[in-house]
Tab-separated table of C-alpha atoms in Angstrom:
chain	number	residue	atom	x	y	z
L	286	MET	CA	-35.200	-37.575	-87.494
L	287	PRO	CA	-31.707	-36.505	-86.695
L	288	PRO	CA	-28.675	-39.251	-86.941
L	289	ARG	CA	-27.215	-40.689	-83.538
L	290	PRO	CA	-23.489	-39.890	-83.485
L	291	PHE	CA	-21.476	-41.907	-80.657
L	292	LEU	CA	-18.091	-42.126	-79.499
L	293	ARG	CA	-15.387	-43.224	-81.903
L	294	PRO	CA	-12.750	-45.099	-80.885
L	295	SER	CA	-10.021	-41.790	-82.479
L	296	GLY	CA	-9.687	-38.620	-83.854
L	297	LEU	CA	-12.061	-35.214	-83.380
L	298	ALA	CA	-10.069	-35.443	-80.514
L	299	THR	CA	-11.486	-31.191	-79.537
L	300	LEU	CA	-14.996	-32.431	-79.971
L	301	LEU	CA	-14.666	-34.961	-77.815
L	302	ARG	CA	-12.835	-33.199	-74.904
L	303	GLN	CA	-15.700	-30.342	-75.037
L	304	PRO	CA	-18.098	-30.248	-71.581
L	305	ALA	CA	-21.297	-32.607	-72.413
L	306	PRO	CA	-24.535	-30.494	-72.883
L	307	ALA	CA	-27.420	-31.588	-70.445
L	308	ALA	CA	-29.476	-34.268	-72.273
L	309	ARG	CA	-33.119	-34.631	-73.246
L	310	PRO	CA	-34.426	-37.887	-73.984
L	311	VAL	CA	-35.485	-37.737	-77.655
L	312	SER	CA	-38.604	-40.458	-78.419
L	313	THR	CA	-37.869	-43.070	-81.564
L	314	PRO	CA	-40.272	-45.144	-83.317
L	315	GLN	CA	-40.415	-48.565	-82.342
L	316	SER	CA	-38.172	-51.628	-83.636
L	317	LEU	CA	-36.925	-55.164	-82.942
L	318	THR	CA	-35.179	-53.927	-80.011
L	319	PRO	CA	-36.041	-50.766	-78.138
L	320	ARG	CA	-34.291	-47.168	-79.680
L	321	ARG	CA	-33.203	-44.829	-77.549
L	322	HIS	CA	-31.374	-41.521	-77.290
L	323	LEU	CA	-30.145	-38.673	-75.629
L	324	SER	CA	-29.397	-36.046	-77.472
L	325	GLY	CA	-27.920	-33.098	-76.449
L	326	PRO	CA	-27.807	-29.054	-78.746
L	327	TYR	CA	-27.065	-28.758	-82.330
L	328	GLY	CA	-27.869	-32.532	-82.368
L	329	TYR	CA	-24.550	-33.563	-80.270
L	330	THR	CA	-25.558	-37.107	-78.547
L	331	GLN	CA	-24.641	-37.524	-74.628
L	332	ALA	CA	-22.870	-41.149	-74.795
L	333	LYS	CA	-21.684	-43.325	-71.340
L	334	SER	CA	-18.424	-44.712	-70.976
L	335	LEU	CA	-16.117	-47.004	-68.464
L	336	VAL	CA	-12.563	-46.642	-69.220
L	337	PHE	CA	-9.197	-46.568	-66.815
L	338	SER	CA	-6.595	-44.796	-66.555
L	339	LYS	CA	-4.491	-47.477	-64.411
L	340	PHE	CA	-4.365	-51.027	-64.407
L	341	GLY	CA	-5.606	-52.397	-61.650
L	342	GLU	CA	-8.792	-54.450	-60.255
L	343	PRO	CA	-11.587	-52.635	-61.680
L	344	ILE	CA	-13.266	-51.776	-59.054
L	345	ASP	CA	-10.269	-50.107	-58.737
L	346	VAL	CA	-9.032	-48.455	-61.102
L	347	LEU	CA	-12.624	-48.583	-63.126
L	348	SER	CA	-14.800	-45.131	-64.024
L	349	LEU	CA	-17.684	-44.164	-65.605
L	350	HIS	CA	-16.831	-41.029	-68.353
L	351	THR	CA	-19.709	-38.852	-69.733
L	352	HIS	CA	-19.132	-37.613	-73.545
L	353	SER	CA	-20.734	-35.199	-76.041
L	354	ILE	CA	-20.620	-36.655	-79.418
L	355	SER	CA	-20.911	-34.273	-82.859
L	356	PRO	CA	-23.093	-34.862	-85.624
L	357	SER	CA	-20.785	-34.608	-88.355
L	358	LEU	CA	-18.871	-38.372	-89.458
L	359	PRO	CA	-15.818	-38.341	-91.597
L	360	THR	CA	-15.492	-40.653	-94.932
L	361	GLY	CA	-15.635	-44.518	-93.919
L	362	ALA	CA	-17.048	-44.151	-90.222
L	363	VAL	CA	-20.426	-45.115	-88.833
L	364	LEU	CA	-22.380	-44.149	-85.657
L	365	LEU	CA	-22.957	-47.142	-83.253
L	366	ARG	CA	-25.651	-47.128	-80.877
L	367	ALA	CA	-24.489	-50.560	-78.234
L	368	LEU	CA	-27.312	-53.279	-77.563
L	369	ALA	CA	-25.207	-56.114	-76.022
L	370	VAL	CA	-21.663	-56.055	-74.992
L	371	PRO	CA	-20.376	-59.377	-72.374
L	372	VAL	CA	-17.734	-59.019	-69.677
L	373	ASN	CA	-15.033	-62.190	-70.914
L	374	PRO	CA	-11.748	-62.686	-68.167
L	375	SER	CA	-9.937	-61.279	-71.249
L	376	ASP	CA	-11.370	-58.055	-70.159
L	377	VAL	CA	-10.343	-58.123	-66.665
L	378	ASN	CA	-6.232	-59.359	-67.550
L	379	THR	CA	-6.832	-56.482	-69.626
L	380	ILE	CA	-7.859	-53.754	-66.720
L	381	GLN	CA	-5.367	-55.500	-64.656
L	382	GLY	CA	-3.142	-55.539	-66.598
L	383	THR	CA	-1.868	-58.871	-66.920
L	384	TYR	CA	-2.955	-59.839	-70.240
L	385	GLY	CA	-0.463	-60.754	-73.108
L	386	VAL	CA	-1.222	-57.286	-75.172
L	387	LYS	CA	-0.829	-54.476	-73.064
L	388	PRO	CA	-3.929	-51.287	-74.414
L	389	THR	CA	-1.848	-47.992	-74.565
L	390	PHE	CA	-3.548	-45.216	-72.666
L	391	SER	CA	-4.230	-42.404	-75.133
L	392	PRO	CA	-5.286	-38.770	-74.397
L	393	LEU	CA	-8.316	-38.839	-77.163
L	394	LEU	CA	-11.272	-39.213	-74.931
L	395	GLY	CA	-11.222	-36.354	-73.444
L	396	THR	CA	-10.529	-37.866	-69.282
L	397	PRO	CA	-8.535	-35.424	-66.672
L	398	GLU	CA	-5.301	-38.180	-67.543
L	399	PRO	CA	-5.244	-40.743	-71.190
L	400	SER	CA	-7.597	-43.680	-70.270
L	401	VAL	CA	-8.675	-46.451	-72.851
L	402	ILE	CA	-12.235	-48.099	-73.043
L	403	PRO	CA	-11.776	-51.901	-71.824
L	404	GLY	CA	-14.074	-54.413	-74.318
L	405	ASN	CA	-13.242	-56.602	-76.842
L	406	GLU	CA	-16.817	-58.235	-77.774
L	407	GLY	CA	-20.065	-57.045	-78.423
L	408	VAL	CA	-22.908	-55.948	-80.868
L	409	PHE	CA	-24.140	-52.884	-82.139
L	410	GLU	CA	-26.879	-51.151	-84.007
L	411	VAL	CA	-25.784	-48.708	-87.152
L	412	VAL	CA	-27.633	-45.367	-86.213
L	413	SER	CA	-25.994	-43.738	-89.257
L	414	VAL	CA	-23.085	-44.111	-92.182
L	415	GLY	CA	-20.356	-41.381	-92.988
L	416	PRO	CA	-19.474	-40.636	-97.128
L	417	GLY	CA	-18.058	-43.329	-98.873
L	418	ILE	CA	-19.914	-46.683	-96.608
L	419	LYS	CA	-21.294	-49.320	-98.804
L	420	SER	CA	-20.868	-52.932	-96.370
L	421	PHE	CA	-23.681	-50.730	-94.026
L	422	LYS	CA	-27.075	-49.752	-93.787
L	423	ARG	CA	-28.502	-47.864	-90.705
L	424	GLY	CA	-30.786	-50.867	-88.229
L	425	ASP	CA	-27.599	-53.078	-89.343
L	426	TRP	CA	-26.265	-55.242	-86.736
L	427	VAL	CA	-22.113	-55.748	-85.910
L	428	ILE	CA	-19.215	-56.299	-84.659
L	429	PRO	CA	-15.862	-55.294	-84.396
L	430	THR	CA	-13.552	-57.744	-85.896
L	431	VAL	CA	-10.410	-55.265	-83.992
L	432	THR	CA	-8.704	-56.788	-81.163
L	433	GLY	CA	-8.747	-53.049	-78.680
L	434	PHE	CA	-12.273	-52.095	-80.120
L	435	GLY	CA	-13.744	-50.871	-76.494
L	436	THR	CA	-17.084	-52.022	-76.675
L	437	PHE	CA	-17.825	-51.600	-72.773
L	438	ARG	CA	-19.756	-48.072	-73.994
L	439	THR	CA	-23.082	-46.693	-74.756
L	440	HIS	CA	-22.027	-45.553	-78.395
L	441	ALA	CA	-18.964	-45.560	-80.530
L	442	VAL	CA	-17.778	-44.196	-84.179
L	443	ALA	CA	-15.393	-46.849	-86.362
L	444	GLU	CA	-13.724	-45.250	-88.940
L	445	ASP	CA	-12.678	-47.214	-91.696
L	446	ALA	CA	-15.643	-49.068	-90.923
L	447	GLU	CA	-15.820	-51.774	-93.688
L	448	ARG	CA	-12.434	-52.943	-92.475
L	449	ILE	CA	-12.993	-53.127	-88.405
L	450	LEU	CA	-16.463	-54.202	-88.397
L	451	GLN	CA	-18.991	-57.253	-89.868
L	452	LYS	CA	-22.031	-57.207	-90.575
L	453	ILE	CA	-23.927	-59.889	-88.776
L	454	GLY	CA	-26.352	-62.052	-90.627
L	455	GLY	CA	-25.654	-62.032	-93.956
L	456	GLU	CA	-28.463	-60.613	-96.908
L	457	ARG	CA	-30.971	-61.739	-93.763
L	458	GLY	CA	-29.186	-59.582	-91.132
L	459	SER	CA	-30.179	-59.781	-87.595
L	460	GLU	CA	-33.619	-62.353	-88.510
L	461	GLY	CA	-34.671	-64.180	-86.138
L	462	LEU	CA	-31.109	-63.455	-83.490
L	463	THR	CA	-31.402	-62.327	-80.414
L	464	PRO	CA	-28.468	-59.502	-78.644
L	465	ILE	CA	-27.820	-61.833	-77.149
L	466	GLN	CA	-26.309	-64.529	-79.249
L	467	ALA	CA	-24.558	-61.907	-81.769
L	468	ALA	CA	-23.853	-59.912	-79.014
L	469	THR	CA	-21.537	-63.452	-78.026
L	470	VAL	CA	-20.471	-64.794	-80.967
L	471	SER	CA	-17.660	-63.770	-82.074
L	472	VAL	CA	-14.685	-64.777	-78.817
L	473	ASN	CA	-16.101	-68.414	-76.710
L	474	PRO	CA	-17.721	-70.072	-80.027
L	475	CYS	CA	-15.513	-68.767	-82.683
L	476	SER	CA	-12.745	-70.207	-80.542
L	477	ALA	CA	-14.060	-73.730	-79.864
L	478	TRP	CA	-14.258	-74.122	-84.216
L	479	ARG	CA	-10.895	-73.312	-84.506
L	480	MET	CA	-9.884	-75.582	-81.500
L	481	LEU	CA	-11.859	-78.515	-83.090
L	482	ARG	CA	-10.696	-77.734	-86.661
L	483	ASP	CA	-6.997	-76.858	-86.575
L	484	TYR	CA	-5.032	-79.104	-84.819
L	485	VAL	CA	-6.742	-82.464	-85.285
L	486	ASP	CA	-8.775	-84.067	-87.801
L	487	LEU	CA	-11.399	-85.397	-85.120
L	488	ILE	CA	-13.840	-85.286	-88.954
L	489	GLY	CA	-11.854	-87.200	-90.624
L	490	HIS	CA	-10.367	-89.240	-88.059
L	491	SER	CA	-14.324	-90.949	-87.076
L	492	VAL	CA	-14.784	-91.738	-90.616
L	493	ALA	CA	-11.369	-93.161	-91.198
L	494	SER	CA	-12.781	-95.574	-87.470
L	495	PHE	CA	-15.609	-96.335	-89.460
L	496	GLN	CA	-14.727	-97.864	-92.606
L	497	GLN	CA	-12.191	-99.568	-90.394
L	498	ASP	CA	-15.028	-100.495	-87.965
L	499	THR	CA	-18.418	-100.276	-88.792
L	500	SER	CA	-19.173	-101.520	-84.441
L	501	THR	CA	-17.468	-98.151	-83.860
L	502	PRO	CA	-20.036	-96.603	-81.723
L	503	GLY	CA	-19.501	-92.764	-82.390
L	504	GLY	CA	-16.737	-90.341	-83.247
L	505	ALA	CA	-13.721	-89.080	-82.913
L	506	TRP	CA	-12.946	-88.300	-78.827
L	507	PHE	CA	-11.755	-85.072	-77.350
L	508	LEU	CA	-11.043	-84.429	-74.114
L	509	GLN	CA	-11.522	-80.689	-72.280
L	510	ASN	CA	-11.307	-79.066	-68.916
L	511	GLY	CA	-13.153	-75.825	-67.982
L	512	ALA	CA	-16.509	-77.580	-69.699
L	513	ASN	CA	-19.322	-75.167	-67.944
L	514	SER	CA	-17.327	-72.564	-69.440
L	515	GLY	CA	-18.191	-70.598	-72.920
L	516	VAL	CA	-15.900	-72.096	-74.939
L	517	GLY	CA	-16.316	-76.148	-72.748
L	518	ARG	CA	-20.477	-75.271	-73.871
L	519	ALA	CA	-19.512	-74.089	-77.119
L	520	ALA	CA	-16.910	-77.012	-77.851
L	521	ILE	CA	-20.211	-79.642	-77.241
L	522	GLN	CA	-22.540	-78.137	-79.127
L	523	LEU	CA	-19.834	-78.002	-82.338
L	524	GLY	CA	-18.905	-81.632	-81.091
L	525	ARG	CA	-22.513	-82.663	-81.163
L	526	LEU	CA	-23.592	-81.680	-84.785
L	527	TRP	CA	-19.498	-82.890	-86.035
L	528	GLY	CA	-21.060	-86.684	-84.764
L	529	LEU	CA	-17.323	-87.060	-82.029
L	530	ARG	CA	-17.840	-87.602	-78.813
L	531	SER	CA	-16.543	-85.881	-75.227
L	532	ILE	CA	-15.073	-85.547	-72.378
L	533	ASN	CA	-15.657	-82.567	-70.143
L	534	VAL	CA	-14.755	-81.710	-67.076
L	535	VAL	CA	-15.981	-79.604	-65.144
L	536	ARG	CA	-15.580	-78.511	-61.111
L	537	GLU	CA	-17.694	-79.799	-58.209
L	538	ARG	CA	-20.176	-77.263	-57.009
L	539	ALA	CA	-21.511	-76.820	-53.540
L	540	THR	CA	-24.034	-79.583	-53.172
L	541	GLN	CA	-24.088	-83.672	-55.008
L	542	GLU	CA	-27.531	-82.118	-56.477
L	543	ASP	CA	-25.944	-78.728	-57.665
L	544	THR	CA	-22.972	-81.224	-59.042
L	545	ASP	CA	-25.156	-83.422	-61.407
L	546	ALA	CA	-27.648	-80.376	-62.869
L	547	LEU	CA	-24.870	-79.485	-63.796
L	548	LYS	CA	-24.143	-82.443	-66.046
L	549	LYS	CA	-27.828	-83.024	-66.439
L	550	GLU	CA	-27.137	-79.461	-68.617
L	551	LEU	CA	-24.374	-80.315	-70.342
L	552	GLU	CA	-25.225	-84.053	-71.351
L	553	ALA	CA	-28.875	-81.810	-72.880
L	554	LEU	CA	-25.907	-79.849	-74.799
L	555	GLY	CA	-24.318	-82.848	-76.745
L	556	ALA	CA	-22.143	-84.102	-74.057
L	557	THR	CA	-20.691	-87.902	-73.961
L	558	VAL	CA	-18.763	-87.803	-70.302
L	559	VAL	CA	-19.489	-85.391	-67.565
L	560	LEU	CA	-16.999	-86.148	-65.367
L	561	THR	CA	-16.125	-84.108	-61.891
L	562	GLU	CA	-12.225	-82.906	-61.423
L	563	ALA	CA	-12.675	-85.109	-58.299
L	564	GLU	CA	-14.000	-87.416	-60.787
L	565	PHE	CA	-11.533	-87.219	-63.494
L	566	MET	CA	-8.041	-86.697	-61.246
L	567	ASP	CA	-9.146	-89.793	-59.543
L	568	ARG	CA	-6.875	-93.206	-59.601
L	569	SER	CA	-9.315	-95.319	-60.883
L	570	PHE	CA	-9.616	-93.549	-63.988
L	571	GLY	CA	-7.332	-94.342	-66.400
L	572	ALA	CA	-9.243	-97.589	-66.424
L	573	ARG	CA	-12.160	-96.159	-66.840
L	574	LEU	CA	-10.978	-94.579	-69.573
L	575	LYS	CA	-10.258	-97.750	-71.702
L	576	GLU	CA	-12.524	-99.848	-70.289
L	577	GLU	CA	-15.670	-97.742	-70.211
L	578	PHE	CA	-15.242	-95.395	-72.940
L	579	THR	CA	-12.789	-95.397	-75.408
L	580	ARG	CA	-13.141	-100.272	-75.559
L	581	GLY	CA	-9.923	-100.683	-74.558
L	582	GLY	CA	-7.758	-98.083	-75.992
L	583	ARG	CA	-9.368	-98.632	-79.452
L	584	ASP	CA	-11.194	-95.705	-79.271
L	585	PRO	CA	-7.786	-92.868	-79.504
L	586	VAL	CA	-8.500	-89.800	-77.635
L	587	LEU	CA	-6.487	-87.064	-80.351
L	588	LEU	CA	-7.169	-83.488	-78.892
L	589	GLY	CA	-7.613	-82.158	-75.113
L	590	LEU	CA	-8.435	-78.995	-74.885
L	591	ASN	CA	-7.123	-77.158	-71.582
L	592	CYS	CA	-8.057	-74.514	-70.111
L	593	VAL	CA	-6.975	-74.872	-66.291
L	594	GLY	CA	-3.608	-75.734	-65.687
L	595	GLY	CA	-2.036	-77.109	-62.811
L	596	LYS	CA	-2.431	-80.765	-61.736
L	597	ASN	CA	-5.790	-81.078	-63.948
L	598	ALA	CA	-3.376	-79.606	-67.494
L	599	ALA	CA	-1.124	-83.096	-66.104
L	600	ALA	CA	-4.592	-85.044	-65.804
L	601	VAL	CA	-5.140	-84.389	-69.339
L	602	VAL	CA	-2.087	-85.441	-70.904
L	603	ARG	CA	-2.156	-88.859	-68.766
L	604	ALA	CA	-5.247	-89.773	-70.889
L	605	LEU	CA	-4.471	-88.701	-74.066
L	606	SER	CA	-3.769	-91.019	-76.283
L	607	PRO	CA	0.404	-91.642	-78.447
L	608	LYS	CA	-0.199	-88.945	-80.952
L	609	GLY	CA	-2.367	-86.864	-79.161
L	610	THR	CA	-2.298	-83.388	-78.900
L	611	MET	CA	-2.928	-80.785	-75.646
L	612	VAL	CA	-4.162	-77.171	-76.672
L	613	THR	CA	-4.065	-74.666	-74.404
L	614	TYR	CA	-6.134	-71.366	-74.084
L	615	GLY	CA	-5.876	-70.777	-70.015
L	616	GLY	CA	-4.786	-71.121	-67.557
L	617	MET	CA	-7.890	-70.664	-65.339
L	618	SER	CA	-5.874	-71.880	-62.117
L	619	ARG	CA	-3.056	-70.287	-62.352
L	620	GLN	CA	-1.197	-72.813	-61.476
L	621	SER	CA	2.306	-73.720	-63.156
L	622	PHE	CA	1.838	-76.422	-65.711
L	623	PRO	CA	5.529	-77.677	-66.845
L	624	PHE	CA	5.983	-79.553	-70.193
L	625	PRO	CA	6.485	-83.244	-69.100
L	626	THR	CA	9.030	-85.206	-70.148
L	627	GLY	CA	8.104	-88.515	-70.921
L	628	PRO	CA	4.776	-88.575	-72.250
L	629	GLN	CA	6.517	-85.412	-74.942
L	630	ILE	CA	8.897	-88.843	-75.849
L	631	PHE	CA	7.325	-91.692	-75.014
L	632	LYS	CA	3.471	-91.116	-76.343
L	633	ARG	CA	5.098	-87.913	-78.936
L	634	LEU	CA	2.326	-85.996	-77.988
L	635	ARG	CA	2.054	-82.495	-79.095
L	636	PHE	CA	2.100	-79.629	-77.560
L	637	GLU	CA	-0.088	-76.310	-78.884
L	638	GLY	CA	-1.522	-72.992	-77.612
L	639	PHE	CA	-4.095	-70.955	-79.183
L	640	TRP	CA	-4.522	-67.067	-78.687
L	641	LEU	CA	-7.810	-66.021	-80.920
L	642	SER	CA	-6.473	-62.333	-81.057
L	643	GLU	CA	-3.898	-63.471	-83.132
L	644	TRP	CA	-5.123	-66.206	-85.365
L	645	SER	CA	-8.020	-63.499	-86.332
L	646	LYS	CA	-5.121	-60.981	-87.422
L	647	GLU	CA	-3.489	-63.561	-88.873
L	648	ASN	CA	-6.912	-65.047	-90.279
L	649	PRO	CA	-9.659	-62.281	-91.046
L	650	ALA	CA	-11.469	-64.620	-93.774
L	651	GLU	CA	-11.300	-67.064	-91.817
L	652	LYS	CA	-12.745	-65.366	-88.436
L	653	ARG	CA	-15.560	-63.858	-90.842
L	654	GLU	CA	-16.213	-66.808	-92.833
L	655	THR	CA	-15.978	-68.408	-88.645
L	656	ILE	CA	-18.559	-66.146	-87.074
L	657	ASP	CA	-20.958	-66.295	-90.635
L	658	GLN	CA	-22.027	-70.082	-89.817
L	659	ILE	CA	-22.210	-70.087	-85.934
L	660	ILE	CA	-24.398	-67.349	-86.415
L	661	GLU	CA	-26.437	-69.694	-89.556
L	662	LEU	CA	-26.377	-72.111	-86.643
L	663	MET	CA	-27.987	-69.690	-83.164
L	664	ARG	CA	-30.674	-68.579	-86.305
L	665	ASP	CA	-31.296	-71.854	-87.506
L	666	GLY	CA	-31.573	-73.258	-83.566
L	667	LYS	CA	-28.958	-75.959	-83.601
L	668	PHE	CA	-26.191	-73.585	-81.582
L	669	LYS	CA	-27.441	-71.510	-77.693
L	670	PRO	CA	-24.809	-68.990	-76.369
L	671	ALA	CA	-23.488	-70.239	-72.547
L	672	PRO	CA	-26.700	-68.371	-69.668
L	673	VAL	CA	-25.526	-64.776	-69.037
L	674	GLN	CA	-25.825	-63.104	-66.590
L	675	ASN	CA	-27.614	-59.528	-67.502
L	676	VAL	CA	-26.480	-55.967	-66.948
L	677	LYS	CA	-28.535	-53.053	-66.890
L	678	TRP	CA	-27.461	-50.203	-68.219
L	679	ASP	CA	-29.201	-47.325	-68.195
L	680	TRP	CA	-28.523	-43.641	-68.467
L	681	GLU	CA	-29.067	-43.578	-64.921
L	682	THR	CA	-27.227	-46.807	-63.847
L	683	ASP	CA	-24.876	-45.854	-60.709
L	684	GLU	CA	-21.269	-46.388	-61.665
L	685	LYS	CA	-20.224	-48.885	-58.820
L	686	ILE	CA	-23.118	-51.267	-60.599
L	687	LEU	CA	-21.600	-51.425	-64.014
L	688	LYS	CA	-17.847	-51.870	-62.241
L	689	GLU	CA	-18.558	-54.156	-59.667
L	690	ALA	CA	-20.448	-56.151	-62.429
L	691	VAL	CA	-16.510	-56.524	-64.747
L	692	GLN	CA	-15.181	-57.133	-61.121
L	693	GLY	CA	-17.572	-60.298	-60.279
L	694	THR	CA	-16.331	-61.826	-63.521
L	695	LEU	CA	-13.403	-64.157	-62.166
L	696	GLU	CA	-14.639	-64.557	-58.378
L	697	GLY	CA	-16.465	-67.216	-58.165
L	698	PHE	CA	-19.570	-69.668	-59.395
L	699	ARG	CA	-21.453	-68.082	-61.343
L	700	SER	CA	-24.826	-69.459	-63.352
L	701	GLY	CA	-23.420	-67.190	-65.988
L	702	LYS	CA	-20.724	-64.293	-67.294
L	703	GLY	CA	-22.350	-60.667	-67.515
L	704	LEU	CA	-23.977	-58.947	-70.268
L	705	PHE	CA	-24.334	-55.418	-70.075
L	706	THR	CA	-28.158	-54.910	-72.194
L	707	PHE	CA	-28.410	-51.861	-72.810
L	708	GLY	CA	-31.704	-48.971	-71.897
L	709	GLU	CA	-32.160	-45.325	-72.655
L	710	THR	CA	-28.813	-43.997	-72.827
């Protein structure tokens, strides 16, 4: 069976500009994930990508681009097919032009105007490898390790593959894993892992606390808002695995029944305490924190994770113990948060910002190691991915369905983040 090539992020521009030959389905053997393949004349593979040529709302600026891919691979390149691709808030911000780094629009995609493919996270299957590839083989699952890879597409050609891709699962590969697990490992779980480990030695504080007072009822405390987010759920589970205690703040749902159900869901993941924003920001919370949770203040809250901003973030500052640290990694409320002078001076608080993209550039080896460790927790059933809303992407899937899935990422309460799952493409 001939190889099934994919769109590449750069190079072979003239091939990518060619009109797509008529596609025909080709039957393929069964495997762990459904195999599919649309082939044109001379072995060219038909592919589709979501692209944008100007910044704006996804529903207005995204379009579905069809192209054909040459079967020839340059040295160091691999051909990939998408298995599952999540839609993260940062992807939407990139399309809107409000993210920390703006992409460069390129003419190499063969679109009428220079464009870019959004998406930074996802899992792909290796279809074939070019000369010089030693780390990957056909059938391996891989994820991009660089920002701006462009995952909102059915196929990809990755040049310099051994630098920009990471094989999932080491020697065991994808055994015991699902595409959803692999597709969602590299952003939210990694962010939670690094923030819990890199700013305050919570595990060390836990050990010291037990050594000083054997009646201590649990490990060190951390506090987070946005606890129902992908990062929040990951932090809850990692905290439980590492013996930490957590105070988790969520927005009230439409009904008390829905709010109670969410609290129970997070408690089942390992949350010690789950509070609504109203409970957290009520004047009585300071007394509750002292008397109900921290044994009169003997068990300090030394780390706060903030992805909301505004008044919620100010409440996190009030809850932190002296010499505590607040790490901000998002601003979902879009409300400003001035650094308070008093707590910085008199409580000697520290304020940090975390941006996974920059951390990954500075620590590529640690990023790969973190992913490997989380993958093994997933494989062993010790870590659950966040809920998702599956959006099937087949060859005939209408452009509007895909655009609406991206647009809806930042709108209202959702049962899970959008996730493209690829069928017959």
